[in-house]
mmCIF file of C-alpha atoms in Angstrom:
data_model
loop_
_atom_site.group_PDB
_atom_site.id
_atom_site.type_symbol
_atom_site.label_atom_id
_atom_site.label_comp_id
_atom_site.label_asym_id
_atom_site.label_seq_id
_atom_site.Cartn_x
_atom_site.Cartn_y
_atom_site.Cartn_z
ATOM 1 C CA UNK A 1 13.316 -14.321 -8.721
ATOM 2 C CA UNK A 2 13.281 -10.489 -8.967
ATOM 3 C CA UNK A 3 12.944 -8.889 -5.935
ATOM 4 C CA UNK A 4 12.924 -5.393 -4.170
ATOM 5 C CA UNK A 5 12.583 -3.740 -0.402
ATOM 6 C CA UNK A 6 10.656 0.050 -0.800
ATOM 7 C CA UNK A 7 13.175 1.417 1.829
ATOM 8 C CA UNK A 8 15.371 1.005 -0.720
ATOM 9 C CA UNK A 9 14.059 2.958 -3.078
ATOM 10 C CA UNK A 10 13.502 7.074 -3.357
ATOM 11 C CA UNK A 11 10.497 8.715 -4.195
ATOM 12 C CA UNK A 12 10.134 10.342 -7.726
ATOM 13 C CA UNK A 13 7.973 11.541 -10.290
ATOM 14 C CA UNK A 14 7.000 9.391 -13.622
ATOM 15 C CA UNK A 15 5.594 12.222 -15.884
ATOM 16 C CA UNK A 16 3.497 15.849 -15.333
ATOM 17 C CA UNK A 17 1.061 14.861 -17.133
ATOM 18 C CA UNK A 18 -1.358 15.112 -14.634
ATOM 19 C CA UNK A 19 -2.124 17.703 -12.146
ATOM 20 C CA UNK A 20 -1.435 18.166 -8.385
ATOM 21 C CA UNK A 21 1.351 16.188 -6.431
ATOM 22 C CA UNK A 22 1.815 13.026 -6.883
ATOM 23 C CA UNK A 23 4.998 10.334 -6.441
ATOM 24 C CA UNK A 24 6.142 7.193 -7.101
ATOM 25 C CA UNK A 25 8.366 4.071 -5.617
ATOM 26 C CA UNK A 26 8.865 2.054 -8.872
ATOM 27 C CA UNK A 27 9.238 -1.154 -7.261
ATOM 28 C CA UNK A 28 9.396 -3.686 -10.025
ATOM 29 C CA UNK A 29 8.783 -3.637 -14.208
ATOM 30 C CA UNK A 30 8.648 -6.109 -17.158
ATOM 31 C CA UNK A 31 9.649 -5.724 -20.517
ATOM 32 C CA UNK A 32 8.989 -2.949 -22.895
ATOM 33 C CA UNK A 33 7.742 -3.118 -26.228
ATOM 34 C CA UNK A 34 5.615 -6.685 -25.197
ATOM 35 C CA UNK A 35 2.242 -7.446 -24.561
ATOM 36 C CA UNK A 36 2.813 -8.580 -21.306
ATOM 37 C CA UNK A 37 4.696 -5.309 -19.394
ATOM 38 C CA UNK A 38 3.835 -3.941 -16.446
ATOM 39 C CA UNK A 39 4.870 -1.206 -13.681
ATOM 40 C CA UNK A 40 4.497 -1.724 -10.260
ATOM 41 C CA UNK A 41 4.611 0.844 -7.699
ATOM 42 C CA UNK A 42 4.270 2.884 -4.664
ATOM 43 C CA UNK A 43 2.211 5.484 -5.144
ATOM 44 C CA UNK A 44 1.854 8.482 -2.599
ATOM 45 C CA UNK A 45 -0.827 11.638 -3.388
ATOM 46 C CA UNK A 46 -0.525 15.176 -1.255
ATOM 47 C CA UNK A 47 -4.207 15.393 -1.534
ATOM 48 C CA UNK A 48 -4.579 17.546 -4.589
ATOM 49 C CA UNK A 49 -3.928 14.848 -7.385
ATOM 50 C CA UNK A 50 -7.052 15.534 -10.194
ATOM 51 C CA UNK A 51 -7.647 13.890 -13.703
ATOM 52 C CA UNK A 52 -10.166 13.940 -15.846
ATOM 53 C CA UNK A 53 -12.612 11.536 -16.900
ATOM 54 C CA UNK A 54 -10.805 8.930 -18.990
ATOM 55 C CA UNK A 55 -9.861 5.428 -20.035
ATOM 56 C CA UNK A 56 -6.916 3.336 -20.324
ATOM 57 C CA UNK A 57 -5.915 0.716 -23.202
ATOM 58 C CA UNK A 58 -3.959 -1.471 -20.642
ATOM 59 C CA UNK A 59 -5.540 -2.582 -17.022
ATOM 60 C CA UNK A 60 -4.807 -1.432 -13.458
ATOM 61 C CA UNK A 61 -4.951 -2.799 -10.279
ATOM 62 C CA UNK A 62 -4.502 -0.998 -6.793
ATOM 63 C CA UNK A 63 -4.544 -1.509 -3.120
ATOM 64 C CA UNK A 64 -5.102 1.158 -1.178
ATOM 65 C CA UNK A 65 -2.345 1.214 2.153
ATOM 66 C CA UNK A 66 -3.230 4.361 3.972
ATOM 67 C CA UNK A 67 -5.783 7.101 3.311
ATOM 68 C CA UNK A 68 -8.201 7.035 0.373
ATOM 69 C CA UNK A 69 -7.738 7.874 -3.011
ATOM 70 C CA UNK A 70 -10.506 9.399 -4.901
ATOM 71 C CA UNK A 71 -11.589 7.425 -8.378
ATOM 72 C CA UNK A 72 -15.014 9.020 -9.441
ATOM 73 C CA UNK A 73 -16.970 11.574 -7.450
ATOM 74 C CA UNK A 74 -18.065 10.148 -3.930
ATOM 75 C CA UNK A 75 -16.617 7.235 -4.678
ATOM 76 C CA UNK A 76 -13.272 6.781 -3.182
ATOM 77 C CA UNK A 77 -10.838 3.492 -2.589
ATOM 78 C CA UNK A 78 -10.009 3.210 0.864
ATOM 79 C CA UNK A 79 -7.435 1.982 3.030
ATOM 80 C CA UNK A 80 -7.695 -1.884 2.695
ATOM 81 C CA UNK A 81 -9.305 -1.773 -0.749
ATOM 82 C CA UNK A 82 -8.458 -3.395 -3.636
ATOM 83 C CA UNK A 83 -9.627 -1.475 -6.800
ATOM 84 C CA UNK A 84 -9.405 -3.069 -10.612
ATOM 85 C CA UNK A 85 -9.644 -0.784 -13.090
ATOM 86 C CA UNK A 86 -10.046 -2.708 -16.519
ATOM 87 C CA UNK A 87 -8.644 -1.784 -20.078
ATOM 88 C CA UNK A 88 -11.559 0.291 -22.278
ATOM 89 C CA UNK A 89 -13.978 1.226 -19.245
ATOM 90 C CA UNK A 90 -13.644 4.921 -18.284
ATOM 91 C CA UNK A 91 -13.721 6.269 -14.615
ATOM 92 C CA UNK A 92 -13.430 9.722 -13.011
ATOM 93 C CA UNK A 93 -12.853 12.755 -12.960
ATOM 94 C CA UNK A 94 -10.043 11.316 -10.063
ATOM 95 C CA UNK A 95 -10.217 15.069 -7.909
ATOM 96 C CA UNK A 96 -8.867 14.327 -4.341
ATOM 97 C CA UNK A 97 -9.060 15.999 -1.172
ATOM 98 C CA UNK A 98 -7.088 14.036 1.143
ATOM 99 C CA UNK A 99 -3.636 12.313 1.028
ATOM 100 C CA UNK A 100 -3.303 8.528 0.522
ATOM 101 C CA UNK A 101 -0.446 5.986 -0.414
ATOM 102 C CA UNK A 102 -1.411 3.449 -2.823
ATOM 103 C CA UNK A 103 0.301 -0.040 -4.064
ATOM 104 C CA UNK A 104 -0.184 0.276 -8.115
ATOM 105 C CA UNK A 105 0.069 -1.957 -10.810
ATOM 106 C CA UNK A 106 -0.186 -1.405 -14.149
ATOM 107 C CA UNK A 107 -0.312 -3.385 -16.822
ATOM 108 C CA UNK A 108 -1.265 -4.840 -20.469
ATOM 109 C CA UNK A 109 -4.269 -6.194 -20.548
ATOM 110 C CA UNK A 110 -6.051 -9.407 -22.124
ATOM 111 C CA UNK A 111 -6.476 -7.079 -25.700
ATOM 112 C CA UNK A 112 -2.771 -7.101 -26.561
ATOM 113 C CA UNK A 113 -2.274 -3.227 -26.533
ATOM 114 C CA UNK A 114 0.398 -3.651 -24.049
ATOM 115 C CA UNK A 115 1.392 -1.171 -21.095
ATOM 116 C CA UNK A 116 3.481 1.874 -22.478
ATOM 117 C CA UNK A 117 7.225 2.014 -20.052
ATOM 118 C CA UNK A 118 7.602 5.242 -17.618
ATOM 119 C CA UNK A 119 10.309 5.889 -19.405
ATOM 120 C CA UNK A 120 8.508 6.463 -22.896
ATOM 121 C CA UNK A 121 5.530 8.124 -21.029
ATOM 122 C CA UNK A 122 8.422 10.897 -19.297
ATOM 123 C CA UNK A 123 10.330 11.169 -22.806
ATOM 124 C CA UNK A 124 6.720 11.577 -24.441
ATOM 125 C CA UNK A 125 5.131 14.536 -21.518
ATOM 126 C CA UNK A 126 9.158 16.296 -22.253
ATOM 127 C CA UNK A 127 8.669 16.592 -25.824
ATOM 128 C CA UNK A 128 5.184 17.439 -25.659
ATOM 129 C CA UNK A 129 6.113 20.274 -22.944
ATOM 130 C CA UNK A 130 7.735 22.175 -26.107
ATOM 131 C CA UNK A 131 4.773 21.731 -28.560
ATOM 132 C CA UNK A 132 2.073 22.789 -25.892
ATOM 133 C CA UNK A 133 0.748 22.584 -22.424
ATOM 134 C CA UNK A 134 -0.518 20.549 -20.075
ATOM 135 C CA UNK A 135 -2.882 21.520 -17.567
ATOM 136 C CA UNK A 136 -5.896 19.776 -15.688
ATOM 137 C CA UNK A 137 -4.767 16.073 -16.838
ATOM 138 C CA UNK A 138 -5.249 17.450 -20.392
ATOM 139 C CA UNK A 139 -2.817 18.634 -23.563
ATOM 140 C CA UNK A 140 -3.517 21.694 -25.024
ATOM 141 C CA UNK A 141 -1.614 23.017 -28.245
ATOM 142 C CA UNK A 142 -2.513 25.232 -31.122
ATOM 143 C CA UNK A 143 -1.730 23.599 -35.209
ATOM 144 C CA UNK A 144 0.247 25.355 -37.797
ATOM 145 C CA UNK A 145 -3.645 26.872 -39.477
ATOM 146 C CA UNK A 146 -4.120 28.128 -35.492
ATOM 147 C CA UNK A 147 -6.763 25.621 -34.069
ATOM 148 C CA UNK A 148 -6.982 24.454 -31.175
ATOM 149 C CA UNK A 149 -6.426 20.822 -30.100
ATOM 150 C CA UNK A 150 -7.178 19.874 -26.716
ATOM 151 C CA UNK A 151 -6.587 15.727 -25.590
ATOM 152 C CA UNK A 152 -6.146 13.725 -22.485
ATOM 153 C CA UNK A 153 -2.484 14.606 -21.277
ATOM 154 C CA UNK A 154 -2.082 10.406 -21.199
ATOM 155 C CA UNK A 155 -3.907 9.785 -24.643
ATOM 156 C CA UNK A 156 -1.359 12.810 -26.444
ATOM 157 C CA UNK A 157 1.640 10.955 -25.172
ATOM 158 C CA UNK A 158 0.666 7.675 -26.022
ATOM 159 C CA UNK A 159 0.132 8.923 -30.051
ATOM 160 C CA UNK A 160 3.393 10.950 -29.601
ATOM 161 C CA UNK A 161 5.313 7.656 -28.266
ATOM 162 C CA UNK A 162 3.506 5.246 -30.716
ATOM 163 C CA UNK A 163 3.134 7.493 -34.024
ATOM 164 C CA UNK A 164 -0.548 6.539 -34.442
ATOM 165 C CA UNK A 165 -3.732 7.211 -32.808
ATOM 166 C CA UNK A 166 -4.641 5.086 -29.594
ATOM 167 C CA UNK A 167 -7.294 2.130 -29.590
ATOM 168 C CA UNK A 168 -9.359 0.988 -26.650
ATOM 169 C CA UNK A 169 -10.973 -2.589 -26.344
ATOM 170 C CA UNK A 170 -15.033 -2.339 -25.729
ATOM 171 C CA UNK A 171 -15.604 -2.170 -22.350
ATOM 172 C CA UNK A 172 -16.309 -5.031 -20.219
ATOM 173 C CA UNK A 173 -17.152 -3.175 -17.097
ATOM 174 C CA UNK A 174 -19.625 -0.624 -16.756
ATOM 175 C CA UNK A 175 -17.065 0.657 -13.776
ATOM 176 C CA UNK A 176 -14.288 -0.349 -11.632
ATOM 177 C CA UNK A 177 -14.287 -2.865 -9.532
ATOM 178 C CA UNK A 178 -14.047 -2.439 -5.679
ATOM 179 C CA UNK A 179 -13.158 -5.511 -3.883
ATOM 180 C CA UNK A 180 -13.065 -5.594 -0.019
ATOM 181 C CA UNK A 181 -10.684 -8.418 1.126
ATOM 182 C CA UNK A 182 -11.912 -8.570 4.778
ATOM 183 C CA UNK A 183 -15.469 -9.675 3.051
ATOM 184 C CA UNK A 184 -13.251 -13.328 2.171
ATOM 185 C CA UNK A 185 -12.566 -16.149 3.757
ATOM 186 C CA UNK A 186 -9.148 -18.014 3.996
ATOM 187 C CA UNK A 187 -8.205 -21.331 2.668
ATOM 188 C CA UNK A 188 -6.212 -23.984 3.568
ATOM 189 C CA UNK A 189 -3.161 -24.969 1.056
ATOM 190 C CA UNK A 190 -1.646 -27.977 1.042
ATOM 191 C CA UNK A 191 1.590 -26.204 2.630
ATOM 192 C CA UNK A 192 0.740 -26.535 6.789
ATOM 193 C CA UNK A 193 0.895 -22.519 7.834
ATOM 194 C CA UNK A 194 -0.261 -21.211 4.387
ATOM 195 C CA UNK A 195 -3.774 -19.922 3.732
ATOM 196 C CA UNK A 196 -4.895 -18.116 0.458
ATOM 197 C CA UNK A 197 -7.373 -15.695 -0.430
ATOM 198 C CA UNK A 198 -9.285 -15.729 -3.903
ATOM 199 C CA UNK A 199 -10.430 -12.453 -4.443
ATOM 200 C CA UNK A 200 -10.997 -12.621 -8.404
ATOM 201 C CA UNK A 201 -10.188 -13.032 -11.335
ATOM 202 C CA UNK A 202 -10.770 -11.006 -14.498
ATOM 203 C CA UNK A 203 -10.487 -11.898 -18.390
ATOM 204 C CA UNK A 204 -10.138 -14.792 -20.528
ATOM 205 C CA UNK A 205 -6.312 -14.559 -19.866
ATOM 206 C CA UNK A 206 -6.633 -14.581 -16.450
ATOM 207 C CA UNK A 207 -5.606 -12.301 -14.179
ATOM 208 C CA UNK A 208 -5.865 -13.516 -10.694
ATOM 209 C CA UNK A 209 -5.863 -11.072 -7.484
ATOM 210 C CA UNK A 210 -5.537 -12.373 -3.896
ATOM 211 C CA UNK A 211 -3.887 -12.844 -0.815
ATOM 212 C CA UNK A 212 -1.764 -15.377 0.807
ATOM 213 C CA UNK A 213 -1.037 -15.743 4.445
ATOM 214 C CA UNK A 214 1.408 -17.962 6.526
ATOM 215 C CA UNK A 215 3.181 -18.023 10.268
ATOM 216 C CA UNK A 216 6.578 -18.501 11.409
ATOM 217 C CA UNK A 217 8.299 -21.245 10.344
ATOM 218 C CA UNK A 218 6.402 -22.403 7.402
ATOM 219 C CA UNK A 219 7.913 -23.218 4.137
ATOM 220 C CA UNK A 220 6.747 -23.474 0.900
ATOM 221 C CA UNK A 221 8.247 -24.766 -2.334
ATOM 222 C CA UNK A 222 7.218 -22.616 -5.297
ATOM 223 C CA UNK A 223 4.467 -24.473 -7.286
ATOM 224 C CA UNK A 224 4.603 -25.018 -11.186
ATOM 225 C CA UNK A 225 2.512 -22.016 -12.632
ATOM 226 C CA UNK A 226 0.895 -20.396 -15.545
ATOM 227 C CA UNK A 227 2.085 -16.912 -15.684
ATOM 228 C CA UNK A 228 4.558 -13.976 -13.727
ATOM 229 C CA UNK A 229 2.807 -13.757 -10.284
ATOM 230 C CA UNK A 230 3.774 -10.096 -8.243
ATOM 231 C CA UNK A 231 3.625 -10.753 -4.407
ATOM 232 C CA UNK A 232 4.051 -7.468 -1.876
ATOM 233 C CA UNK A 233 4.468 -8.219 1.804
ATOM 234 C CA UNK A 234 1.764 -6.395 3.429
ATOM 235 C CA UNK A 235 3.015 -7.229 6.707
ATOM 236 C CA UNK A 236 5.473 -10.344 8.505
ATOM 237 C CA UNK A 237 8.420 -11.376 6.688
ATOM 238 C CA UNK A 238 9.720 -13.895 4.523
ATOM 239 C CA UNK A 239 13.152 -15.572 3.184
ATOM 240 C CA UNK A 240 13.998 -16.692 0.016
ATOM 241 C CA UNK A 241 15.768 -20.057 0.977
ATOM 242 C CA UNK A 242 17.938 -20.176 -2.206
ATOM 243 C CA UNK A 243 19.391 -16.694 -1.792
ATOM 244 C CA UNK A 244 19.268 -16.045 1.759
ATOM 245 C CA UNK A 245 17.537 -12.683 1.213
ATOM 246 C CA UNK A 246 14.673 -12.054 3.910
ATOM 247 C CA UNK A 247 11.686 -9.506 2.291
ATOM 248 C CA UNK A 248 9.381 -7.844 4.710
ATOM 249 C CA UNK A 249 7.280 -5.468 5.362
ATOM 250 C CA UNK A 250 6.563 -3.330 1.857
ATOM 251 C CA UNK A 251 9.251 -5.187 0.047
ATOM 252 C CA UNK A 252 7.941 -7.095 -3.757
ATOM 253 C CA UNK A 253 9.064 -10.101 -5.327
ATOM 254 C CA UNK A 254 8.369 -11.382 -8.802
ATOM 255 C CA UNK A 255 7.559 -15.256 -9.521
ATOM 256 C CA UNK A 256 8.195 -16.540 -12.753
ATOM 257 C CA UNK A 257 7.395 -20.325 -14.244
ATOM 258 C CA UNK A 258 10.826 -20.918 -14.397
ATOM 259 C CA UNK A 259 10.871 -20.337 -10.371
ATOM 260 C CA UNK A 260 9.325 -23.793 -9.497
ATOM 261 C CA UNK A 261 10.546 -25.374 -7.272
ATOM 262 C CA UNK A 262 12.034 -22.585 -5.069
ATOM 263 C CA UNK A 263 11.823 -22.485 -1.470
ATOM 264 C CA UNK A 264 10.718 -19.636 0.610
ATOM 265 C CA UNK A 265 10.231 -19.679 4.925
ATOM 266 C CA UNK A 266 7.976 -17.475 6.826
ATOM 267 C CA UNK A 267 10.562 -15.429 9.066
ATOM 268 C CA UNK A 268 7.498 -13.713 10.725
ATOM 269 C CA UNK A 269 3.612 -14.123 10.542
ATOM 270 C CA UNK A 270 3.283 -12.610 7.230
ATOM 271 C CA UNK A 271 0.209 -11.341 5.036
ATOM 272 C CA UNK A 272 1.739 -11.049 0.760
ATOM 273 C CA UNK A 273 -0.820 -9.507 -1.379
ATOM 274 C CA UNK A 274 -1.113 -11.035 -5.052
ATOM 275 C CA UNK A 275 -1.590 -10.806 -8.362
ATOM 276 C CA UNK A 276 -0.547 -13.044 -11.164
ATOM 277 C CA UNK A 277 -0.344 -11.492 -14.538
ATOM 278 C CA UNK A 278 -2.359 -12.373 -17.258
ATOM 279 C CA UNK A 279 -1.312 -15.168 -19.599
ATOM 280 C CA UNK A 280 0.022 -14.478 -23.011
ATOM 281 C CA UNK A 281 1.731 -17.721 -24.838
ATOM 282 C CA UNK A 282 4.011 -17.401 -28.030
ATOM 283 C CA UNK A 283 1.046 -17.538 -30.322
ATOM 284 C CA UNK A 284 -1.020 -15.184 -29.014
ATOM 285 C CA UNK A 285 1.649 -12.606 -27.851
ATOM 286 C CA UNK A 286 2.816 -12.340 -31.585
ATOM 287 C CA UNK A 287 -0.587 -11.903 -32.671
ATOM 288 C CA UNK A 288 -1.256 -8.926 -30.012
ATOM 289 C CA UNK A 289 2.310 -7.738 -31.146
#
C-alpha cells in the first residue's frame, strides 16, 4: 500500500506551460509509459492561473478544498465540489480571479492514450523554451520558411514528448461534470462504522468517484477489488494495521488488488474521498499500448 502525508511534501511547479501562478504537492503517481498512469496532486492557484479553451486525451478529476477554481466563464468549481473533466470534451478558457487549493487527479482514460508523466511534460515545456515561447497557455514559434505556428502550450509538448501528432477520443460529454457530494446520501457497509457515498461512475472501464466515512474505532479489512483505488483523508484519521502508520488529515493512500485483505482502524471520525481507477486487463492494456 503506497501511501503519503502532504505535510510532507513541498510545493513546486510541474511545467510553465501555462500562465499565472500555479503549484503543486505531487502526492502519489503510477507508471509511465502505460495506459493506466496517473498523477495525483495538490494543487494551489494565486488567483491569476488562465488557459485557453482546450481538451485533454487522458481524464481528470478534482475536488475543490478551499476557494473556487474557475473552469469556463461563470462557471467555477467550488469548495466542496467534485468536478470530472473527461478525455476528448473541451472546457474553458480556465481565467481565474480568486485563489483556491484543489485535490487533482489525472489520469488515462478508458481510450488507451494514457496520461503523459510530469516529468516528460517539464523535459518537453524546457526544450520547447529554446525553439519558441509560451505565453497565454499557448506555444508560439516561427519554422525555418518564417511562418508562424501557434498551438496549445499542452498539445506542443505532448507531440514534442511523443514524436507524433496528438489524438483525442470523440467526446462523450458535451461539458464537465459538476457533482455536489452534500446532494448524496450515505450507505451502510457491511463493516459497523463505515458508510459510503456513490457519487458516479464514468466509462465502460469504470471509473468510480465517492466517499467513504467511518468513526473511531472501526476496522475494516480491505475487500477483493477490480482496479487501483486512490483514497485522500478529507478529515479524521486512520491506521494502517499492518504497518502501524496512522494517515490523517490531507494525507493519500493507494489500494491495489493485491491489498486484500489488509486491515485499516479509524483513529478519529474520518471522511476519505475516492476514486478507483479505471480498469485495464492484460488484453486490453496491450491493445491501448
Amino acid at each position: 500500500m503506497q501511501t503519503v502525508h502532504a505535510a510532507d511534501v513541498e510545493w513546486g511547479e510541474v511545467s510553465g506551460h501555462r500562465s499565472g501562478g500555479i503549484d503543486f504537492k505531487r502526492l502519489l503517481q503510477g507508471t509511465s509509459g502505460t495506459p493506466d498512469n496517473f498523477e495525483l496532486s495538490i494543487v494551489r492557484t494565486a488567483g491569476d492561473y488562465f488557459t485557453p479553451r482546450h481538451r485533454h486525451n487522458f481524464d481528470q478529476v478534482r475536488l475543490c478544498l478551499e476557494g473556487a477554481m474557475n473552469y469556463a466563464p461563470r462557471k467555477d468549481l467550488k469548495a466542496g465540489t467534485v468536478g470530472y473533466f473527461p478525455e476528448g470534451t473541451f472546457y474553458g478558457p480556465q481565467s481565474d480571479t480568486s485563489k483556491s487549493i484543489v485535490l487533482l487527479l489525472q489520469m488515462g482514460g478508458s481510450a488507451g492514450y494514457g496520461f503523459m508523466s510530469y516529468q516528460q511534460l517539464n523535459r518537453g515545456y524546457e526544450k520547447l523554451s529554446d525553439l519558441g515561447k509560451f505565453d497565454g497557455g499557448v506555444f508560439t514559434r516561427s519554422t525555418t520558411d518564417g511562418r508562424v505556428v501557434r498551438k496549445d502550450g499542452y498539445e506542443a509538448i505532448w507531440e514534442h514528448v511523443n514524436g507524433h501528432s496528438v489524438e483525442y477520443p470523440p467526446p462523450r460529454y458535451e461539458e464537465p461534470v459538476i457533482i455536489y457530494p452534500n446532494g448524496f446520501g450515505w450507505l451502510a457497509t457491511r463493516d459497523p462504522g463505515f458508510e459510503l457515498k456513490h457519487m458516479a461512475t464514468f466509462g465502460e472501464r469504470a471509473l468510480n468517484i465517492g466517499e467513504i466515512r467511518a468513526t473511531r474505532g472501526s476496522r475494516h479489512k480491505v475487500d477483493r477489488h477490480r482496479a487501483p483505488e486512490l483514497l485522500f483523508v478529507e478529515s479524521g484519521a486512520i491506521r494502517d494495521v499492518t504497518s502501524g502508520e496512522v494517515l490523517d488529515t490531507h494525507s493519500a493512500f493507494r489500494v491495489d488488488p493485491a491489498d486484500t485483505g489488509r486491515e485499516l482502524e479509524v483513529v478519529e471520525d474520518c471522511v476519505l474521498f475516492f476514486v478507483q481507477l479505471p480498469k485495464f486487463d492484460t488484453k486490453s492494456a496491450a491493445a491501448a499500448a
